[in-house]
Amino acid sequence: MSTFLVPLQVVVQTPAHSGVAATLTYTHTEPLPAGTLVRVPLGTREVLGVVWDPRSEDAPQAEPSRLRAITAVLQGLAPLDDGWRRLVGFAAGYYQRNLGEIALMALPPSLRGLSAEQLARRLRRKPDARVAGIRACAQADEGNLVSIALSAEQESVTAEIDAQTGPFLLFGSTGSGKTEVYLQAVAAALAADGENQVLVLVPEINLTPQLEARFRARFAPLYGQAAIVSLHSGMTHPQRLGSWLAAHTGSARIVLGTRMAIFASLPRLALIVVDEEHDASYKQQEGARYSARDLAVWRARDAGAKLILGSATPSLESWHASEPAIARYRRLCMPSRIGAACLPRLRLVDMGQQPRKAVFAPALLAAITERVERGEQCLVLLNRRGYAPVLHCHACGWKSDCPQCSATRVFHKTDRSLRCHHCGLASGVPRACPDCGNPDILPVGRGTEQLQEQLAQLLRNVITPERRAARVARIDADTTRARGALQAQLAQVHAGDIDVLVGTQMVAKGHDFRRITLVAAVQPDSALFSSDFRAPERLFALLMQAGGRAGRDAGYMAAHGSAPELWVQTWHPEHPLFAALREHDYPAFAARQLAEREAAAMPPWSHQALLRADARTQEAAQAFLQAAVEAARAAQLPGLAQVFLYPPVPLAVQRVANVERAQMLLESGNRRALQHFLTAWQPLLHAERAHHKGLVRWLVDVDPQAI
């Protein structure tokens, strides 16, 4: 007696440009619900797959007897729901990626490798003892929470979020108490239903510990410690799996995470919060180049959940969408800081009027000295790590170029190394010029290492009120590589053990430093005249966010009789960006930038995509791009008449790891036309690759953040 086999469509992870169909057909002895996790054979391997809705794909018909069978069903785990599958399907279509690539990327790495038996053992593990009390705690009287006194602005904004459906753009100055508004919104969402879940996104891993601490302090007494989980790439694979399972099963009520958390399985999603929504870190820059901020907007609308986008410097796209004439977002404003705290005063330093080769203007150095002698802290910002960007021989002109990239290797004095920040190639510093033998090879330019060294030297005689010498510390990607290093260094800052902190942009946003009263930006001018039209927006946001670290504690400022200051050393003090920065006038800056973009038909008045090609030679990369254009025109692809294709050009860093890189910009005033064109273009791009042997890879980047 033969067994009846049911054909099922299964999504598996296949190479991005393999040309393999989005779903593959397998058989099983019985129907399985869409979203079921299964183990299936793929070539000589056995991989994880997700049963998909057959109606979503034009699945090829085949005799069941000729199809391969599903190896195992991962029992005990509820199927991934319709909302999750719709999110994955939308992301794959919009960002022009393979459906299986997005679906499997969204699952924890540990889950992809578990067999059915291993998963069953994992699920049988006894939950943390705290989990048992979650449901009971959820029924506790919400009045047990500590009553928080809200400012008038916070009360008004919170009431509007409660009363309206959103989505909301929360425009609040640094220190205005946006986090408390998030906490109030989360409390309301969880109290509305005993199974509701909330997703809170932050742009960077280093912002999750302090946010998690605040959420645990507020909600653990009500819902238990296990109801709050984090989800980011800094966690171990078992930790990520545990958090994902808690979210998927509903035992986790609050999920805090970075951009990857947007794909968490949250069956009862009621609220999404995107903190620092303007941050470019929400855009993935490798593989599937999705924007977690934009996917949050789509997911909230699809799930019927509320959405709060929060920032002191919203992205211009979000700001435009919240204009009364557009009104896609409801704009909520909190212009004042909590309590009597005031925004920092801007002090512009014209470097053209300072002593030659001065790193710090005398007035700035005097201000830092005065603050340290009063026991206050200062933050010095330079968005370039290392000691110097390049070593240079003045005798023959040799530079510390990277042999694999069209970039220089950065001099790191701490370990006497030259490192390429693009390909990672590192070597020791030569004793003499490799070309002419000159022993006097000198660093050119400055990085955070050099700034820390020079400040320590300049402040060596400065004594704090505790009768000790001033301490200068540095926080950047080099000093925080070790596990727990960032948390330890931030703890030192919060404890007052550091007097002057030198850092990159990683310390310029989100951190609640209570004792910092002065912030100084040393070399911000490069972004003023960048070829990237988003550079002024990013610089304004960085300076506003950095300045927001100063003077956050009104009580501390009053006790020291101090006022917060933001010092900016610039060669162009007359630039309009600084005029808006002086008044903390983001609306004026945004209006000027949007007017310029409208005149140039740039986003948000147009929509963009990049086609990038990596090849063994620059000629091969550009030849592929040009051939792709000619193929599109020959085929008269849909939407072509509404899409402008710019000529291929090399990237700013043309060669990385001995691979040449070129790109071509596509622009259209109609988003739908651009999407139709890109979708129709995909088969032609796959076909063209076969004709260009020197091509290494190609990719499409929709809504690029850097051009």
mmCIF file of N, CA and C in Angstrom, residues 18 37 121 151 159 164-165 168 176 195 229 233 277-278 336 348 401 417 421 473 506 511 550 604 617 644 667 671:
data_model
loop_
_atom_site.group_PDB
_atom_site.id
_atom_site.type_symbol
_atom_site.label_atom_id
_atom_site.label_comp_id
_atom_site.label_asym_id
_atom_site.label_seq_id
_atom_site.Cartn_x
_atom_site.Cartn_y
_atom_site.Cartn_z
ATOM 1 N N SER A 18 22.277 32.670 -7.008
ATOM 2 C CA SER A 18 22.322 31.311 -7.555
ATOM 3 C C SER A 18 21.268 31.088 -8.622
ATOM 4 N N LEU A 37 8.811 24.982 10.912
ATOM 5 C CA LEU A 37 10.250 24.800 10.679
ATOM 6 C C LEU A 37 10.537 23.329 10.429
ATOM 7 N N ARG A 121 15.236 18.765 22.925
ATOM 8 C CA ARG A 121 15.943 18.810 24.211
ATOM 9 C C ARG A 121 16.045 20.238 24.719
ATOM 10 N N SER A 151 6.964 65.803 33.154
ATOM 11 C CA SER A 151 6.895 67.224 32.825
ATOM 12 C C SER A 151 5.614 67.477 32.041
ATOM 13 N N ALA A 159 -0.267 61.576 26.562
ATOM 14 C CA ALA A 159 -1.718 61.558 26.381
ATOM 15 C C ALA A 159 -2.079 61.419 24.907
ATOM 16 N N GLN A 164 -4.230 58.539 20.210
ATOM 17 C CA GLN A 164 -4.162 58.445 18.758
ATOM 18 C C GLN A 164 -3.519 57.114 18.336
ATOM 19 N N THR A 165 -3.663 56.804 17.056
ATOM 20 C CA THR A 165 -3.097 55.550 16.536
ATOM 21 C C THR A 165 -1.705 55.711 15.972
ATOM 22 N N PHE A 168 3.900 57.930 15.159
ATOM 23 C CA PHE A 168 4.324 59.162 15.793
ATOM 24 C C PHE A 168 5.807 59.425 15.533
ATOM 25 N N SER A 176 15.335 65.782 26.999
ATOM 26 C CA SER A 176 13.942 66.185 27.217
ATOM 27 C C SER A 176 13.108 65.074 27.841
ATOM 28 N N GLU A 195 -1.142 39.610 26.963
ATOM 29 C CA GLU A 195 -0.220 38.914 26.081
ATOM 30 C C GLU A 195 0.490 39.856 25.112
ATOM 31 N N VAL A 229 13.975 40.776 27.318
ATOM 32 C CA VAL A 229 15.136 40.149 26.696
ATOM 33 C C VAL A 229 15.773 41.114 25.713
ATOM 34 N N SER A 233 23.725 41.313 17.912
ATOM 35 C CA SER A 233 24.822 40.462 17.440
ATOM 36 C C SER A 233 25.945 40.318 18.447
ATOM 37 N N GLU A 277 15.928 57.446 15.630
ATOM 38 C CA GLU A 277 15.478 56.889 14.354
ATOM 39 C C GLU A 277 16.294 57.403 13.170
ATOM 40 N N HIS A 278 16.999 58.509 13.337
ATOM 41 C CA HIS A 278 17.793 59.078 12.246
ATOM 42 C C HIS A 278 19.082 58.326 11.982
ATOM 43 N N SER A 336 11.949 71.213 25.436
ATOM 44 C CA SER A 336 12.633 71.616 26.674
ATOM 45 C C SER A 336 13.284 70.428 27.364
ATOM 46 N N LEU A 348 31.855 78.715 18.877
ATOM 47 C CA LEU A 348 32.580 78.436 17.643
ATOM 48 C C LEU A 348 33.985 79.009 17.725
ATOM 49 N N ASP A 401 50.499 53.397 2.352
ATOM 50 C CA ASP A 401 49.371 52.892 1.565
ATOM 51 C C ASP A 401 49.130 51.415 1.857
ATOM 52 N N SER A 417 51.560 49.609 15.123
ATOM 53 C CA SER A 417 51.111 48.888 13.929
ATOM 54 C C SER A 417 50.525 49.844 12.906
ATOM 55 N N HIS A 421 41.739 50.037 7.769
ATOM 56 C CA HIS A 421 40.406 49.955 8.349
ATOM 57 C C HIS A 421 39.365 49.481 7.341
ATOM 58 N N ALA A 473 40.903 59.584 29.307
ATOM 59 C CA ALA A 473 40.637 58.228 28.810
ATOM 60 C C ALA A 473 40.087 58.307 27.392
ATOM 61 N N MET A 506 30.701 56.854 18.772
ATOM 62 C CA MET A 506 30.055 55.836 19.589
ATOM 63 C C MET A 506 29.718 56.335 20.996
ATOM 64 N N HIS A 511 24.011 58.211 25.405
ATOM 65 C CA HIS A 511 24.528 57.971 26.755
ATOM 66 C C HIS A 511 24.110 59.097 27.703
ATOM 67 N N ALA A 550 26.132 67.106 27.315
ATOM 68 C CA ALA A 550 26.559 68.093 28.325
ATOM 69 C C ALA A 550 25.367 68.663 29.077
ATOM 70 N N PRO A 604 13.739 63.419 -0.033
ATOM 71 C CA PRO A 604 12.603 62.508 -0.263
ATOM 72 C C PRO A 604 11.762 62.805 -1.496
ATOM 73 N N THR A 617 39.121 43.771 -12.005
ATOM 74 C CA THR A 617 39.632 45.036 -12.532
ATOM 75 C C THR A 617 38.499 46.053 -12.558
ATOM 76 N N PHE A 644 16.004 57.161 -14.101
ATOM 77 C CA PHE A 644 17.218 57.727 -14.697
ATOM 78 C C PHE A 644 18.417 56.921 -14.216
ATOM 79 N N GLU A 667 17.718 56.542 -10.173
ATOM 80 C CA GLU A 667 16.883 57.521 -9.488
ATOM 81 C C GLU A 667 15.545 57.652 -10.206
ATOM 82 N N ARG A 671 8.418 55.742 -6.691
ATOM 83 C CA ARG A 671 8.970 54.567 -6.012
ATOM 84 C C ARG A 671 8.470 53.276 -6.658
#
